């Protein structure tokens, strides 16, 4: 179970809105000592360890906000974050020192999933196989190029949505008159993005 | 298309009934075009998450830079680091020294005035009821401040000069202004800036201004988030104003501010309030109230940060009492 201060941060993240950013920064500040430990333990460069740490905090934030992290069934938040950080460092080791060495270290670790994997995992197996095959064909960079063709407002909305902010929070943060207006704006941006993607990378 | 989006989002948002989900999943397999829409939705979600992460990493970079910079900002009574003095503007250094002297002078004046009024009995007669209400409310936050409960605590013997200075010493030994929350923007930026620089008098005025603005602000009744944020800012303003009062040598005002701040949003803050209220009470010589609060801190399993401090202070109070 997380301690009182960790619970405070978790509650602050789940509260959302403008104040969520403060708690995100507080979370980042709280486990900063991981960076020093990572440098000594994994023989990675400062930049790699730092990048792994930033990734860890982002994953922890997403998992808390989406409900994937549950206080009642998890250890201290620190222990949870440490496990993710360990995995992220191993991934980077993987890239530098070859797959086999990293694979041994990975064996006993839980795999902290990306959000898309989280979504795919919600599907039952036969559907998952179909969807995964489709996804495997596409390159993430293609989507990035399409995103760059959108206007700044759309990119801002979608970025907040990517951070698991609700439509109600997006409405407040971007000064929309209501959550419904924010939601419709978001849909328009996603439709536009889909149209751009479909036109650039046609399916056969 | 927005109908498809809404439909897909309902599935991944867990809003569909079981039979609806089966229909959705079946359609993904049988209708390639729909399957592609779902795949594109998932890829979009991934990409939006990536964008958010990149933004967060930039925020963390900024935070690290600011954090490193803020660690070099000195409180007026902090030890100067070797080599830093050479880069300081001498006028700035004089201004910091003058502020420290002013704070000490104000503190001495208030202390002398308090000691004088206390011995004449005037302060007791004028403020007896108000103080009792404040004390009762801080130690039992749920009680109504306007209730006229008869005093049920034994009256403490009037303190002598040695007692007061002994408790002052204990407070001085244990009091450190609480750290401010990270990355504060907006209404609290200026008062926290004053607070961190040790300009407690200016910080108090600035916190007062912020409170006044927020109390007059009407939030949209249905916007829970906005009301929650307003209450949080109000709480911070009152809490840190109270600590500034202690630093400024005005424990009675500190106690009043803690009372208006309320019990705190969670046990972490409740224990902080208990700790600092105890120090304020100790400074006024209300040892029984101070001890009661410290015992509550020791007894609370969530008070990790202050448990040992409270236990040590209780021990010091007992030791000093025996010696005297």
PDB file of N, CA, C and O in Angstrom, chain A residues 135-188:
ATOM      1  N   UNK A 135      -2.357  -3.270 -37.204  1.00  0.00           N
ATOM      2  CA  UNK A 135      -1.469  -2.260 -36.604  1.00  0.00           C
ATOM      3  C   UNK A 135      -0.016  -2.507 -36.985  1.00  0.00           C
ATOM      4  O   UNK A 135       0.732  -1.553 -37.277  1.00  0.00           O
ATOM      5  N   UNK A 136       0.380  -3.786 -37.016  1.00  0.00           N
ATOM      6  CA  UNK A 136       1.786  -4.101 -37.319  1.00  0.00           C
ATOM      7  C   UNK A 136       2.214  -3.586 -38.667  1.00  0.00           C
ATOM      8  O   UNK A 136       3.387  -3.333 -38.893  1.00  0.00           O
ATOM      9  N   UNK A 137       1.243  -3.474 -39.602  1.00  0.00           N
ATOM     10  CA  UNK A 137       1.571  -3.035 -40.950  1.00  0.00           C
ATOM     11  C   UNK A 137       1.946  -1.557 -41.013  1.00  0.00           C
ATOM     12  O   UNK A 137       2.534  -1.089 -41.961  1.00  0.00           O
ATOM     13  N   UNK A 138       1.460  -0.827 -40.075  1.00  0.00           N
ATOM     14  CA  UNK A 138       1.637   0.627 -40.146  1.00  0.00           C
ATOM     15  C   UNK A 138       2.847   1.065 -39.350  1.00  0.00           C
ATOM     16  O   UNK A 138       3.227   0.476 -38.356  1.00  0.00           O
ATOM     17  N   UNK A 139       3.409   2.179 -39.772  1.00  0.00           N
ATOM     18  CA  UNK A 139       4.570   2.733 -39.092  1.00  0.00           C
ATOM     19  C   UNK A 139       4.091   3.919 -38.247  1.00  0.00           C
ATOM     20  O   UNK A 139       3.307   4.747 -38.736  1.00  0.00           O
ATOM     21  N   UNK A 140       4.562   3.984 -36.973  1.00  0.00           N
ATOM     22  CA  UNK A 140       4.132   5.069 -36.102  1.00  0.00           C
ATOM     23  C   UNK A 140       4.561   6.437 -36.652  1.00  0.00           C
ATOM     24  O   UNK A 140       3.900   7.434 -36.446  1.00  0.00           O
ATOM     25  N   UNK A 141       5.627   6.414 -37.406  1.00  0.00           N
ATOM     26  CA  UNK A 141       6.086   7.701 -37.942  1.00  0.00           C
ATOM     27  C   UNK A 141       5.115   8.276 -38.953  1.00  0.00           C
ATOM     28  O   UNK A 141       4.998   9.495 -39.097  1.00  0.00           O
ATOM     29  N   UNK A 142       4.364   7.366 -39.629  1.00  0.00           N
ATOM     30  CA  UNK A 142       3.392   7.856 -40.598  1.00  0.00           C
ATOM     31  C   UNK A 142       2.351   8.700 -39.870  1.00  0.00           C
ATOM     32  O   UNK A 142       1.942   9.754 -40.340  1.00  0.00           O
ATOM     33  N   UNK A 143       1.958   8.220 -38.714  1.00  0.00           N
ATOM     34  CA  UNK A 143       0.952   8.956 -37.951  1.00  0.00           C
ATOM     35  C   UNK A 143       1.515  10.299 -37.500  1.00  0.00           C
ATOM     36  O   UNK A 143       0.813  11.303 -37.480  1.00  0.00           O
ATOM     37  N   UNK A 144       2.829  10.280 -37.149  1.00  0.00           N
ATOM     38  CA  UNK A 144       3.450  11.521 -36.723  1.00  0.00           C
ATOM     39  C   UNK A 144       3.419  12.563 -37.837  1.00  0.00           C
ATOM     40  O   UNK A 144       3.123  13.731 -37.627  1.00  0.00           O
ATOM     41  N   UNK A 145       3.696  12.130 -39.044  1.00  0.00           N
ATOM     42  CA  UNK A 145       3.708  13.060 -40.191  1.00  0.00           C
ATOM     43  C   UNK A 145       2.310  13.640 -40.404  1.00  0.00           C
ATOM     44  O   UNK A 145       2.159  14.811 -40.737  1.00  0.00           O
ATOM     45  N   UNK A 146       1.331  12.805 -40.211  1.00  0.00           N
ATOM     46  CA  UNK A 146      -0.058  13.262 -40.393  1.00  0.00           C
ATOM     47  C   UNK A 146      -0.422  14.284 -39.315  1.00  0.00           C
ATOM     48  O   UNK A 146      -1.083  15.291 -39.588  1.00  0.00           O
ATOM     49  N   UNK A 147       0.046  14.029 -38.107  1.00  0.00           N
ATOM     50  CA  UNK A 147      -0.245  14.928 -36.992  1.00  0.00           C
ATOM     51  C   UNK A 147       0.327  16.316 -37.259  1.00  0.00           C
ATOM     52  O   UNK A 147      -0.268  17.338 -36.916  1.00  0.00           O
ATOM     53  N   UNK A 148       1.482  16.327 -37.911  1.00  0.00           N
ATOM     54  CA  UNK A 148       2.139  17.614 -38.193  1.00  0.00           C
ATOM     55  C   UNK A 148       1.349  18.453 -39.196  1.00  0.00           C
ATOM     56  O   UNK A 148       1.539  19.665 -39.290  1.00  0.00           O
ATOM     57  N   UNK A 149       0.461  17.807 -39.934  1.00  0.00           N
ATOM     58  CA  UNK A 149      -0.336  18.549 -40.912  1.00  0.00           C
ATOM     59  C   UNK A 149      -1.568  19.208 -40.273  1.00  0.00           C
ATOM     60  O   UNK A 149      -2.290  19.967 -40.915  1.00  0.00           O
ATOM     61  N   UNK A 150      -1.817  18.885 -39.021  1.00  0.00           N
ATOM     62  CA  UNK A 150      -2.958  19.499 -38.330  1.00  0.00           C
ATOM     63  C   UNK A 150      -2.558  20.874 -37.809  1.00  0.00           C
ATOM     64  O   UNK A 150      -1.384  21.154 -37.623  1.00  0.00           O
ATOM     65  N   UNK A 151      -3.593  21.705 -37.530  1.00  0.00           N
ATOM     66  CA  UNK A 151      -3.327  23.011 -36.941  1.00  0.00           C
ATOM     67  C   UNK A 151      -2.907  22.879 -35.480  1.00  0.00           C
ATOM     68  O   UNK A 151      -3.068  21.808 -34.874  1.00  0.00           O
ATOM     69  N   UNK A 152      -2.436  24.007 -34.925  1.00  0.00           N
ATOM     70  CA  UNK A 152      -1.901  23.965 -33.560  1.00  0.00           C
ATOM     71  C   UNK A 152      -2.984  23.639 -32.527  1.00  0.00           C
ATOM     72  O   UNK A 152      -2.726  22.901 -31.575  1.00  0.00           O
ATOM     73  N   UNK A 153      -4.179  24.173 -32.753  1.00  0.00           N
ATOM     74  CA  UNK A 153      -5.268  23.934 -31.788  1.00  0.00           C
ATOM     75  C   UNK A 153      -5.582  22.441 -31.708  1.00  0.00           C
ATOM     76  O   UNK A 153      -5.714  21.882 -30.619  1.00  0.00           O
ATOM     77  N   UNK A 154      -5.677  21.821 -32.893  1.00  0.00           N
ATOM     78  CA  UNK A 154      -5.964  20.382 -32.919  1.00  0.00           C
ATOM     79  C   UNK A 154      -4.853  19.600 -32.224  1.00  0.00           C
ATOM     80  O   UNK A 154      -5.115  18.672 -31.460  1.00  0.00           O
ATOM     81  N   UNK A 155      -3.619  19.985 -32.495  1.00  0.00           N
ATOM     82  CA  UNK A 155      -2.494  19.254 -31.882  1.00  0.00           C
ATOM     83  C   UNK A 155      -2.532  19.386 -30.368  1.00  0.00           C
ATOM     84  O   UNK A 155      -2.243  18.437 -29.633  1.00  0.00           O
ATOM     85  N   UNK A 156      -2.921  20.575 -29.894  1.00  0.00           N
ATOM     86  CA  UNK A 156      -2.994  20.806 -28.457  1.00  0.00           C
ATOM     87  C   UNK A 156      -4.089  19.948 -27.821  1.00  0.00           C
ATOM     88  O   UNK A 156      -3.884  19.315 -26.785  1.00  0.00           O
ATOM     89  N   UNK A 157      -5.260  19.921 -28.490  1.00  0.00           N
ATOM     90  CA  UNK A 157      -6.376  19.108 -27.959  1.00  0.00           C
ATOM     91  C   UNK A 157      -5.954  17.648 -27.902  1.00  0.00           C
ATOM     92  O   UNK A 157      -6.171  16.957 -26.897  1.00  0.00           O
ATOM     93  N   UNK A 158      -5.372  17.177 -28.998  1.00  0.00           N
ATOM     94  CA  UNK A 158      -5.035  15.750 -29.070  1.00  0.00           C
ATOM     95  C   UNK A 158      -3.912  15.402 -28.105  1.00  0.00           C
ATOM     96  O   UNK A 158      -3.873  14.300 -27.550  1.00  0.00           O
ATOM     97  N   UNK A 159      -3.038  16.347 -27.854  1.00  0.00           N
ATOM     98  CA  UNK A 159      -1.945  16.106 -26.897  1.00  0.00           C
ATOM     99  C   UNK A 159      -2.525  15.920 -25.491  1.00  0.00           C
ATOM    100  O   UNK A 159      -2.132  15.005 -24.757  1.00  0.00           O
ATOM    101  N   UNK A 160      -3.477  16.772 -25.146  1.00  0.00           N
ATOM    102  CA  UNK A 160      -4.108  16.631 -23.829  1.00  0.00           C
ATOM    103  C   UNK A 160      -4.879  15.320 -23.745  1.00  0.00           C
ATOM    104  O   UNK A 160      -4.855  14.626 -22.726  1.00  0.00           O
ATOM    105  N   UNK A 161      -5.544  14.972 -24.830  1.00  0.00           N
ATOM    106  CA  UNK A 161      -6.284  13.705 -24.846  1.00  0.00           C
ATOM    107  C   UNK A 161      -5.326  12.535 -24.703  1.00  0.00           C
ATOM    108  O   UNK A 161      -5.627  11.541 -24.054  1.00  0.00           O
ATOM    109  N   UNK A 162      -4.141  12.673 -25.335  1.00  0.00           N
ATOM    110  CA  UNK A 162      -3.114  11.651 -25.204  1.00  0.00           C
ATOM    111  C   UNK A 162      -2.603  11.508 -23.789  1.00  0.00           C
ATOM    112  O   UNK A 162      -2.133  10.451 -23.381  1.00  0.00           O
ATOM    113  N   UNK A 163      -2.733  12.589 -23.013  1.00  0.00           N
ATOM    114  CA  UNK A 163      -2.340  12.543 -21.607  1.00  0.00           C
ATOM    115  C   UNK A 163      -3.487  12.100 -20.714  1.00  0.00           C
ATOM    116  O   UNK A 163      -3.424  12.255 -19.499  1.00  0.00           O
ATOM    117  N   UNK A 164      -4.533  11.547 -21.328  1.00  0.00           N
ATOM    118  CA  UNK A 164      -5.694  11.026 -20.599  1.00  0.00           C
ATOM    119  C   UNK A 164      -6.479  12.085 -19.836  1.00  0.00           C
ATOM    120  O   UNK A 164      -7.098  11.796 -18.813  1.00  0.00           O
ATOM    121  N   UNK A 165      -6.425  13.309 -20.324  1.00  0.00           N
ATOM    122  CA  UNK A 165      -7.304  14.331 -19.753  1.00  0.00           C
ATOM    123  C   UNK A 165      -8.714  14.112 -20.309  1.00  0.00           C
ATOM    124  O   UNK A 165      -8.890  13.818 -21.483  1.00  0.00           O
ATOM    125  N   UNK A 166      -9.715  14.295 -19.433  1.00  0.00           N
ATOM    126  CA  UNK A 166     -11.104  14.120 -19.875  1.00  0.00           C
ATOM    127  C   UNK A 166     -11.538  15.359 -20.668  1.00  0.00           C
ATOM    128  O   UNK A 166     -10.944  16.419 -20.550  1.00  0.00           O
ATOM    129  N   UNK A 167     -12.652  15.198 -21.432  1.00  0.00           N
ATOM    130  CA  UNK A 167     -13.155  16.331 -22.220  1.00  0.00           C
ATOM    131  C   UNK A 167     -13.494  17.529 -21.319  1.00  0.00           C
ATOM    132  O   UNK A 167     -13.284  18.686 -21.696  1.00  0.00           O
ATOM    133  N   UNK A 168     -13.991  17.233 -20.139  1.00  0.00           N
ATOM    134  CA  UNK A 168     -14.350  18.302 -19.202  1.00  0.00           C
ATOM    135  C   UNK A 168     -13.106  19.112 -18.812  1.00  0.00           C
ATOM    136  O   UNK A 168     -13.139  20.340 -18.736  1.00  0.00           O
ATOM    137  N   UNK A 169     -12.005  18.392 -18.584  1.00  0.00           N
ATOM    138  CA  UNK A 169     -10.750  19.072 -18.209  1.00  0.00           C
ATOM    139  C   UNK A 169     -10.187  19.853 -19.391  1.00  0.00           C
ATOM    140  O   UNK A 169      -9.705  20.969 -19.242  1.00  0.00           O
ATOM    141  N   UNK A 170     -10.293  19.256 -20.585  1.00  0.00           N
ATOM    142  CA  UNK A 170      -9.792  19.936 -21.789  1.00  0.00           C
ATOM    143  C   UNK A 170     -10.580  21.230 -22.008  1.00  0.00           C
ATOM    144  O   UNK A 170     -10.011  22.263 -22.380  1.00  0.00           O
ATOM    145  N   UNK A 171     -11.891  21.175 -21.756  1.00  0.00           N
ATOM    146  CA  UNK A 171     -12.724  22.365 -21.932  1.00  0.00           C
ATOM    147  C   UNK A 171     -12.231  23.507 -21.038  1.00  0.00           C
ATOM    148  O   UNK A 171     -12.137  24.656 -21.470  1.00  0.00           O
ATOM    149  N   UNK A 172     -11.909  23.178 -19.790  1.00  0.00           N
ATOM    150  CA  UNK A 172     -11.438  24.205 -18.845  1.00  0.00           C
ATOM    151  C   UNK A 172     -10.067  24.725 -19.268  1.00  0.00           C
ATOM    152  O   UNK A 172      -9.810  25.927 -19.296  1.00  0.00           O
ATOM    153  N   UNK A 173      -9.190  23.792 -19.626  1.00  0.00           N
ATOM    154  CA  UNK A 173      -7.805  24.183 -19.909  1.00  0.00           C
ATOM    155  C   UNK A 173      -7.672  24.974 -21.199  1.00  0.00           C
ATOM    156  O   UNK A 173      -6.791  25.825 -21.329  1.00  0.00           O
ATOM    157  N   UNK A 174      -8.546  24.680 -22.182  1.00  0.00           N
ATOM    158  CA  UNK A 174      -8.449  25.379 -23.473  1.00  0.00           C
ATOM    159  C   UNK A 174      -9.602  26.359 -23.687  1.00  0.00           C
ATOM    160  O   UNK A 174      -9.821  26.836 -24.799  1.00  0.00           O
ATOM    161  N   UNK A 175     -10.293  26.653 -22.603  1.00  0.00           N
ATOM    162  CA  UNK A 175     -11.354  27.690 -22.622  1.00  0.00           C
ATOM    163  C   UNK A 175     -12.489  27.398 -23.603  1.00  0.00           C
ATOM    164  O   UNK A 175     -12.935  28.311 -24.311  1.00  0.00           O
ATOM    165  N   UNK A 176     -12.945  26.165 -23.623  1.00  0.00           N
ATOM    166  CA  UNK A 176     -14.168  25.879 -24.363  1.00  0.00           C
ATOM    167  C   UNK A 176     -15.354  26.118 -23.438  1.00  0.00           C
ATOM    168  O   UNK A 176     -15.234  26.022 -22.222  1.00  0.00           O
ATOM    169  N   UNK A 177     -16.509  26.406 -24.054  1.00  0.00           N
ATOM    170  CA  UNK A 177     -17.653  26.783 -23.209  1.00  0.00           C
ATOM    171  C   UNK A 177     -18.236  25.594 -22.459  1.00  0.00           C
ATOM    172  O   UNK A 177     -18.870  25.756 -21.431  1.00  0.00           O
ATOM    173  N   UNK A 178     -18.035  24.395 -22.972  1.00  0.00           N
ATOM    174  CA  UNK A 178     -18.553  23.218 -22.271  1.00  0.00           C
ATOM    175  C   UNK A 178     -17.753  21.987 -22.697  1.00  0.00           C
ATOM    176  O   UNK A 178     -17.011  22.018 -23.687  1.00  0.00           O
ATOM    177  N   UNK A 179     -17.949  20.915 -21.965  1.00  0.00           N
ATOM    178  CA  UNK A 179     -17.219  19.679 -22.278  1.00  0.00           C
ATOM    179  C   UNK A 179     -17.715  19.110 -23.609  1.00  0.00           C
ATOM    180  O   UNK A 179     -16.951  18.493 -24.359  1.00  0.00           O
ATOM    181  N   UNK A 180     -18.973  19.339 -23.915  1.00  0.00           N
ATOM    182  CA  UNK A 180     -19.532  18.823 -25.175  1.00  0.00           C
ATOM    183  C   UNK A 180     -18.874  19.509 -26.371  1.00  0.00           C
ATOM    184  O   UNK A 180     -18.529  18.857 -27.361  1.00  0.00           O
ATOM    185  N   UNK A 181     -18.665  20.813 -26.255  1.00  0.00           N
ATOM    186  CA  UNK A 181     -17.989  21.564 -27.329  1.00  0.00           C
ATOM    187  C   UNK A 181     -16.562  21.059 -27.500  1.00  0.00           C
ATOM    188  O   UNK A 181     -16.079  20.866 -28.624  1.00  0.00           O
ATOM    189  N   UNK A 182     -15.894  20.826 -26.369  1.00  0.00           N
ATOM    190  CA  UNK A 182     -14.518  20.316 -26.425  1.00  0.00           C
ATOM    191  C   UNK A 182     -14.494  18.932 -27.079  1.00  0.00           C
ATOM    192  O   UNK A 182     -13.622  18.628 -27.890  1.00  0.00           O
ATOM    193  N   UNK A 183     -15.471  18.127 -26.733  1.00  0.00           N
ATOM    194  CA  UNK A 183     -15.536  16.763 -27.273  1.00  0.00           C
ATOM    195  C   UNK A 183     -15.740  16.800 -28.786  1.00  0.00           C
ATOM    196  O   UNK A 183     -15.070  16.087 -29.535  1.00  0.00           O
ATOM    197  N   UNK A 184     -16.663  17.658 -29.242  1.00  0.00           N
ATOM    198  CA  UNK A 184     -16.923  17.756 -30.687  1.00  0.00           C
ATOM    199  C   UNK A 184     -15.699  18.286 -31.415  1.00  0.00           C
ATOM    200  O   UNK A 184     -15.383  17.849 -32.525  1.00  0.00           O
ATOM    201  N   UNK A 185     -14.997  19.221 -30.803  1.00  0.00           N
ATOM    202  CA  UNK A 185     -13.761  19.757 -31.418  1.00  0.00           C
ATOM    203  C   UNK A 185     -12.732  18.641 -31.524  1.00  0.00           C
ATOM    204  O   UNK A 185     -12.046  18.510 -32.541  1.00  0.00           O
ATOM    205  N   UNK A 186     -12.658  17.859 -30.479  1.00  0.00           N
ATOM    206  CA  UNK A 186     -11.693  16.753 -30.481  1.00  0.00           C
ATOM    207  C   UNK A 186     -12.030  15.748 -31.566  1.00  0.00           C
ATOM    208  O   UNK A 186     -11.164  15.291 -32.322  1.00  0.00           O
ATOM    209  N   UNK A 187     -13.322  15.433 -31.705  1.00  0.00           N
ATOM    210  CA  UNK A 187     -13.734  14.493 -32.751  1.00  0.00           C
ATOM    211  C   UNK A 187     -13.390  15.036 -34.133  1.00  0.00           C
ATOM    212  O   UNK A 187     -12.917  14.303 -35.005  1.00  0.00           O
ATOM    213  N   UNK A 188     -13.626  16.330 -34.318  1.00  0.00           N
ATOM    214  CA  UNK A 188     -13.322  16.929 -35.632  1.00  0.00           C
ATOM    215  C   UNK A 188     -11.826  16.775 -35.933  1.00  0.00           C
ATOM    216  O   UNK A 188     -11.443  16.456 -37.050  1.00  0.00           O
TER     217      UNK A 188
END
